[in-house]
Every structure is written in structure tokens, then in C-alpha cells.
Amino acid sequence: MIIRWWRAVAGSEDVLAHYADHLERTTFVEMAELPGHLGAALAVKVKGSDHELVVTSLWSDLESAAHFEKGAFDDAVVKPSTQKLLKSFDLKVEYFETVVATGKLAP
């Protein structure tokens, strides 16, 4: 299993709520239809007024994770409307290969 990892910062709780809604209504729905997609999550850590975000998606293999590829394999795909919304965001994503898992994540 491949974990695709991307970080960003929302400058307020309102921005976080808007972005979470966007992910739930569009991005996560679109991802769920792609072959090899195993799930996705948005996690947050509050630091003062900033909300540090981590978006993870799970894929059966690297080939499946490549559905996002627009440029280089590790380029983040961030729509212009999302770019305007967030305080900052990573330009690259990271991929991790799962070595051991338990529970619902276990193969």
C-alpha cells in the first residue's frame, strides 16, 4: 500500500472548514472513483491561529497513485481556487510504501 502525503496551512478555522467541505464534496469523491484508491483523510493540528493540515490518501500501488500526475510524479495538484484559500502549501507530495500495517489498513 502507498501513502500519498501533502501538507498545507489554513489561516483560520473558517478556511479549514471550507477546505474540509471542498475535500469531502469533490476531491475525495473523485478519488474514490479511481482504480487502486483505498481511502483518504484530512488531519489538522492547531498552532495559534494557524491550522496545519495533512492530507493523506491510500493507494494499492504507485501506478494507482500516479492518477494525480500533472507534471513530475511528486508535484502537488492544487487548484488555483485552493491556492488562494490556503495560507501556504507544499509544492510537492511525498509517497511512502507501507511495510507493516494492522487493523483495516492491513492487506
mmCIF file with all atom_site columns, C-alpha atoms in Angstrom:
data_model
loop_
_atom_site.group_PDB
_atom_site.id
_atom_site.type_symbol
_atom_site.label_atom_id
_atom_site.label_alt_id
_atom_site.label_comp_id
_atom_site.label_asym_id
_atom_site.label_entity_id
_atom_site.label_seq_id
_atom_site.pdbx_PDB_ins_code
_atom_site.Cartn_x
_atom_site.Cartn_y
_atom_site.Cartn_z
_atom_site.occupancy
_atom_site.B_iso_or_equiv
_atom_site.pdbx_formal_charge
_atom_site.auth_seq_id
_atom_site.auth_comp_id
_atom_site.auth_asym_id
_atom_site.auth_atom_id
_atom_site.pdbx_PDB_model_num
ATOM 1   C CA . MET A 1 1   ? 0.000   0.000  0.000   1.00 0.00 ? 1   MET A CA 1
ATOM 2   C CA . ILE A 1 2   ? 1.201   3.503  -0.852  1.00 0.00 ? 2   ILE A CA 1
ATOM 3   C CA . ILE A 1 3   ? 0.546   6.542  1.346   1.00 0.00 ? 3   ILE A CA 1
ATOM 4   C CA . ARG A 1 4   ? 0.464   9.874  -0.503  1.00 0.00 ? 4   ARG A CA 1
ATOM 5   C CA . TRP A 1 5   ? 1.158   12.770 1.926   1.00 0.00 ? 5   TRP A CA 1
ATOM 6   C CA . TRP A 1 6   ? 0.694   16.541 1.433   1.00 0.00 ? 6   TRP A CA 1
ATOM 7   C CA . ARG A 1 7   ? 0.814   19.462 3.890   1.00 0.00 ? 7   ARG A CA 1
ATOM 8   C CA . ALA A 1 8   ? -0.704  22.938 3.943   1.00 0.00 ? 8   ALA A CA 1
ATOM 9   C CA . VAL A 1 9   ? -1.644  25.707 6.373   1.00 0.00 ? 9   VAL A CA 1
ATOM 10  C CA . ALA A 1 10  ? -5.086  27.270 6.727   1.00 0.00 ? 10  ALA A CA 1
ATOM 11  C CA . GLY A 1 11  ? -5.011  30.659 8.405   1.00 0.00 ? 11  GLY A CA 1
ATOM 12  C CA . SER A 1 12  ? -8.300  30.256 10.250  1.00 0.00 ? 12  SER A CA 1
ATOM 13  C CA . GLU A 1 13  ? -10.938 27.801 11.385  1.00 0.00 ? 13  GLU A CA 1
ATOM 14  C CA . ASP A 1 14  ? -13.272 29.144 8.684   1.00 0.00 ? 14  ASP A CA 1
ATOM 15  C CA . VAL A 1 15  ? -10.727 28.354 5.957   1.00 0.00 ? 15  VAL A CA 1
ATOM 16  C CA . LEU A 1 16  ? -10.227 24.886 7.429   1.00 0.00 ? 16  LEU A CA 1
ATOM 17  C CA . ALA A 1 17  ? -13.986 24.258 7.411   1.00 0.00 ? 17  ALA A CA 1
ATOM 18  C CA . HIS A 1 18  ? -14.286 25.481 3.810   1.00 0.00 ? 18  HIS A CA 1
ATOM 19  C CA . TYR A 1 19  ? -11.358 23.326 2.666   1.00 0.00 ? 19  TYR A CA 1
ATOM 20  C CA . ALA A 1 20  ? -12.650 20.252 4.534   1.00 0.00 ? 20  ALA A CA 1
ATOM 21  C CA . ASP A 1 21  ? -16.041 20.707 2.870   1.00 0.00 ? 21  ASP A CA 1
ATOM 22  C CA . HIS A 1 22  ? -14.363 21.028 -0.540  1.00 0.00 ? 22  HIS A CA 1
ATOM 23  C CA . LEU A 1 23  ? -12.388 17.813 0.007   1.00 0.00 ? 23  LEU A CA 1
ATOM 24  C CA . GLU A 1 24  ? -15.429 15.905 1.185   1.00 0.00 ? 24  GLU A CA 1
ATOM 25  C CA . ARG A 1 25  ? -17.727 17.088 -1.622  1.00 0.00 ? 25  ARG A CA 1
ATOM 26  C CA . THR A 1 26  ? -15.320 16.991 -4.577  1.00 0.00 ? 26  THR A CA 1
ATOM 27  C CA . THR A 1 27  ? -11.750 15.752 -4.248  1.00 0.00 ? 27  THR A CA 1
ATOM 28  C CA . PHE A 1 28  ? -12.447 12.720 -2.053  1.00 0.00 ? 28  PHE A CA 1
ATOM 29  C CA . VAL A 1 29  ? -15.461 11.773 -4.172  1.00 0.00 ? 29  VAL A CA 1
ATOM 30  C CA . GLU A 1 30  ? -13.375 11.970 -7.362  1.00 0.00 ? 30  GLU A CA 1
ATOM 31  C CA . MET A 1 31  ? -10.546 9.962  -5.755  1.00 0.00 ? 31  MET A CA 1
ATOM 32  C CA . ALA A 1 32  ? -12.925 7.216  -4.649  1.00 0.00 ? 32  ALA A CA 1
ATOM 33  C CA . GLU A 1 33  ? -13.739 6.509  -8.301  1.00 0.00 ? 33  GLU A CA 1
ATOM 34  C CA . LEU A 1 34  ? -10.097 5.963  -9.297  1.00 0.00 ? 34  LEU A CA 1
ATOM 35  C CA . PRO A 1 35  ? -8.713  2.425  -9.627  1.00 0.00 ? 35  PRO A CA 1
ATOM 36  C CA . GLY A 1 36  ? -6.486  1.459  -6.713  1.00 0.00 ? 36  GLY A CA 1
ATOM 37  C CA . HIS A 1 37  ? -7.794  4.120  -4.325  1.00 0.00 ? 37  HIS A CA 1
ATOM 38  C CA . LEU A 1 38  ? -8.128  2.765  -0.780  1.00 0.00 ? 38  LEU A CA 1
ATOM 39  C CA . GLY A 1 39  ? -9.169  5.873  1.171   1.00 0.00 ? 39  GLY A CA 1
ATOM 40  C CA . ALA A 1 40  ? -8.210  9.406  2.172   1.00 0.00 ? 40  ALA A CA 1
ATOM 41  C CA . ALA A 1 41  ? -8.180  11.651 5.232   1.00 0.00 ? 41  ALA A CA 1
ATOM 42  C CA . LEU A 1 42  ? -7.657  15.244 6.291   1.00 0.00 ? 42  LEU A CA 1
ATOM 43  C CA . ALA A 1 43  ? -5.918  15.733 9.653   1.00 0.00 ? 43  ALA A CA 1
ATOM 44  C CA . VAL A 1 44  ? -5.300  19.031 11.434  1.00 0.00 ? 44  VAL A CA 1
ATOM 45  C CA . LYS A 1 45  ? -3.060  20.387 14.170  1.00 0.00 ? 45  LYS A CA 1
ATOM 46  C CA . VAL A 1 46  ? -3.872  23.843 15.572  1.00 0.00 ? 46  VAL A CA 1
ATOM 47  C CA . LYS A 1 47  ? -0.902  26.156 16.158  1.00 0.00 ? 47  LYS A CA 1
ATOM 48  C CA . GLY A 1 48  ? -2.160  29.507 17.419  1.00 0.00 ? 48  GLY A CA 1
ATOM 49  C CA . SER A 1 49  ? -4.404  30.927 14.706  1.00 0.00 ? 49  SER A CA 1
ATOM 50  C CA . ASP A 1 50  ? -2.936  28.607 12.063  1.00 0.00 ? 50  ASP A CA 1
ATOM 51  C CA . HIS A 1 51  ? -4.326  25.188 11.253  1.00 0.00 ? 51  HIS A CA 1
ATOM 52  C CA . GLU A 1 52  ? -1.651  22.850 9.916   1.00 0.00 ? 52  GLU A CA 1
ATOM 53  C CA . LEU A 1 53  ? -3.235  20.345 7.527   1.00 0.00 ? 53  LEU A CA 1
ATOM 54  C CA . VAL A 1 54  ? -2.102  16.945 6.344   1.00 0.00 ? 54  VAL A CA 1
ATOM 55  C CA . VAL A 1 55  ? -3.978  15.274 3.511   1.00 0.00 ? 55  VAL A CA 1
ATOM 56  C CA . THR A 1 56  ? -3.230  11.588 3.104   1.00 0.00 ? 56  THR A CA 1
ATOM 57  C CA . SER A 1 57  ? -4.537  9.221  0.504   1.00 0.00 ? 57  SER A CA 1
ATOM 58  C CA . LEU A 1 58  ? -4.011  5.482  0.354   1.00 0.00 ? 58  LEU A CA 1
ATOM 59  C CA . TRP A 1 59  ? -3.349  3.591  -2.862  1.00 0.00 ? 59  TRP A CA 1
ATOM 60  C CA . SER A 1 60  ? -2.821  -0.037 -3.749  1.00 0.00 ? 60  SER A CA 1
ATOM 61  C CA . ASP A 1 61  ? 0.423   0.745  -5.629  1.00 0.00 ? 61  ASP A CA 1
ATOM 62  C CA . LEU A 1 62  ? 2.497   3.587  -7.111  1.00 0.00 ? 62  LEU A CA 1
ATOM 63  C CA . GLU A 1 63  ? 0.857   3.198  -10.509 1.00 0.00 ? 63  GLU A CA 1
ATOM 64  C CA . SER A 1 64  ? -2.543  3.907  -8.942  1.00 0.00 ? 64  SER A CA 1
ATOM 65  C CA . ALA A 1 65  ? -1.175  6.903  -7.029  1.00 0.00 ? 65  ALA A CA 1
ATOM 66  C CA . ALA A 1 66  ? 0.042   8.354  -10.340 1.00 0.00 ? 66  ALA A CA 1
ATOM 67  C CA . HIS A 1 67  ? -3.532  9.352  -11.283 1.00 0.00 ? 67  HIS A CA 1
ATOM 68  C CA . PHE A 1 68  ? -2.679  12.783 -9.882  1.00 0.00 ? 68  PHE A CA 1
ATOM 69  C CA . GLU A 1 69  ? 0.352   13.230 -12.071 1.00 0.00 ? 69  GLU A CA 1
ATOM 70  C CA . LYS A 1 70  ? 0.254   16.516 -13.997 1.00 0.00 ? 70  LYS A CA 1
ATOM 71  C CA . GLY A 1 71  ? 3.987   17.259 -14.115 1.00 0.00 ? 71  GLY A CA 1
ATOM 72  C CA . ALA A 1 72  ? 6.645   15.469 -12.128 1.00 0.00 ? 72  ALA A CA 1
ATOM 73  C CA . PHE A 1 73  ? 5.451   12.454 -10.150 1.00 0.00 ? 73  PHE A CA 1
ATOM 74  C CA . ASP A 1 74  ? 5.790   14.311 -6.844  1.00 0.00 ? 74  ASP A CA 1
ATOM 75  C CA . ASP A 1 75  ? 4.215   17.619 -7.925  1.00 0.00 ? 75  ASP A CA 1
ATOM 76  C CA . ALA A 1 76  ? 1.242   18.587 -5.769  1.00 0.00 ? 76  ALA A CA 1
ATOM 77  C CA . VAL A 1 77  ? -2.012  19.144 -7.639  1.00 0.00 ? 77  VAL A CA 1
ATOM 78  C CA . VAL A 1 78  ? -3.503  22.264 -6.042  1.00 0.00 ? 78  VAL A CA 1
ATOM 79  C CA . LYS A 1 79  ? -6.302  24.034 -7.880  1.00 0.00 ? 79  LYS A CA 1
ATOM 80  C CA . PRO A 1 80  ? -5.948  27.842 -8.181  1.00 0.00 ? 80  PRO A CA 1
ATOM 81  C CA . SER A 1 81  ? -9.077  28.341 -6.051  1.00 0.00 ? 81  SER A CA 1
ATOM 82  C CA . THR A 1 82  ? -7.491  26.228 -3.297  1.00 0.00 ? 82  THR A CA 1
ATOM 83  C CA . GLN A 1 83  ? -4.185  28.084 -3.601  1.00 0.00 ? 83  GLN A CA 1
ATOM 84  C CA . LYS A 1 84  ? -6.000  31.378 -2.912  1.00 0.00 ? 84  LYS A CA 1
ATOM 85  C CA . LEU A 1 85  ? -7.734  29.849 0.097   1.00 0.00 ? 85  LEU A CA 1
ATOM 86  C CA . LEU A 1 86  ? -4.695  28.471 1.936   1.00 0.00 ? 86  LEU A CA 1
ATOM 87  C CA . LYS A 1 87  ? -2.043  30.470 3.780   1.00 0.00 ? 87  LYS A CA 1
ATOM 88  C CA . SER A 1 88  ? 0.685   28.148 2.485   1.00 0.00 ? 88  SER A CA 1
ATOM 89  C CA . PHE A 1 89  ? 1.044   24.698 0.944   1.00 0.00 ? 89  PHE A CA 1
ATOM 90  C CA . ASP A 1 90  ? 3.694   22.257 -0.165  1.00 0.00 ? 90  ASP A CA 1
ATOM 91  C CA . LEU A 1 91  ? 4.505   22.238 -3.866  1.00 0.00 ? 91  LEU A CA 1
ATOM 92  C CA . LYS A 1 92  ? 5.489   18.573 -3.647  1.00 0.00 ? 92  LYS A CA 1
ATOM 93  C CA . VAL A 1 93  ? 3.829   15.464 -2.244  1.00 0.00 ? 93  VAL A CA 1
ATOM 94  C CA . GLU A 1 94  ? 5.592   12.588 -0.568  1.00 0.00 ? 94  GLU A CA 1
ATOM 95  C CA . TYR A 1 95  ? 4.998   8.892  -1.154  1.00 0.00 ? 95  TYR A CA 1
ATOM 96  C CA . PHE A 1 96  ? 5.604   6.211  1.437   1.00 0.00 ? 96  PHE A CA 1
ATOM 97  C CA . GLU A 1 97  ? 5.445   2.466  0.906   1.00 0.00 ? 97  GLU A CA 1
ATOM 98  C CA . THR A 1 98  ? 3.715   0.641  3.741   1.00 0.00 ? 98  THR A CA 1
ATOM 99  C CA . VAL A 1 99  ? 5.914   -2.008 5.310   1.00 0.00 ? 99  VAL A CA 1
ATOM 100 C CA . VAL A 1 100 ? 3.638   -3.242 8.113   1.00 0.00 ? 100 VAL A CA 1
ATOM 101 C CA . ALA A 1 101 ? 0.006   -2.403 8.891   1.00 0.00 ? 101 ALA A CA 1
ATOM 102 C CA . THR A 1 102 ? -2.736  -3.584 11.202  1.00 0.00 ? 102 THR A CA 1
ATOM 103 C CA . GLY A 1 103 ? -6.484  -3.293 11.505  1.00 0.00 ? 103 GLY A CA 1
ATOM 104 C CA . LYS A 1 104 ? -8.438  -2.080 8.499   1.00 0.00 ? 104 LYS A CA 1
ATOM 105 C CA . LEU A 1 105 ? -5.226  -0.994 6.760   1.00 0.00 ? 105 LEU A CA 1
ATOM 106 C CA . ALA A 1 106 ? -3.757  -4.488 6.717   1.00 0.00 ? 106 ALA A CA 1
ATOM 107 C CA . PRO A 1 107 ? -3.705  -6.133 3.262   1.00 0.00 ? 107 PRO A CA 1
#
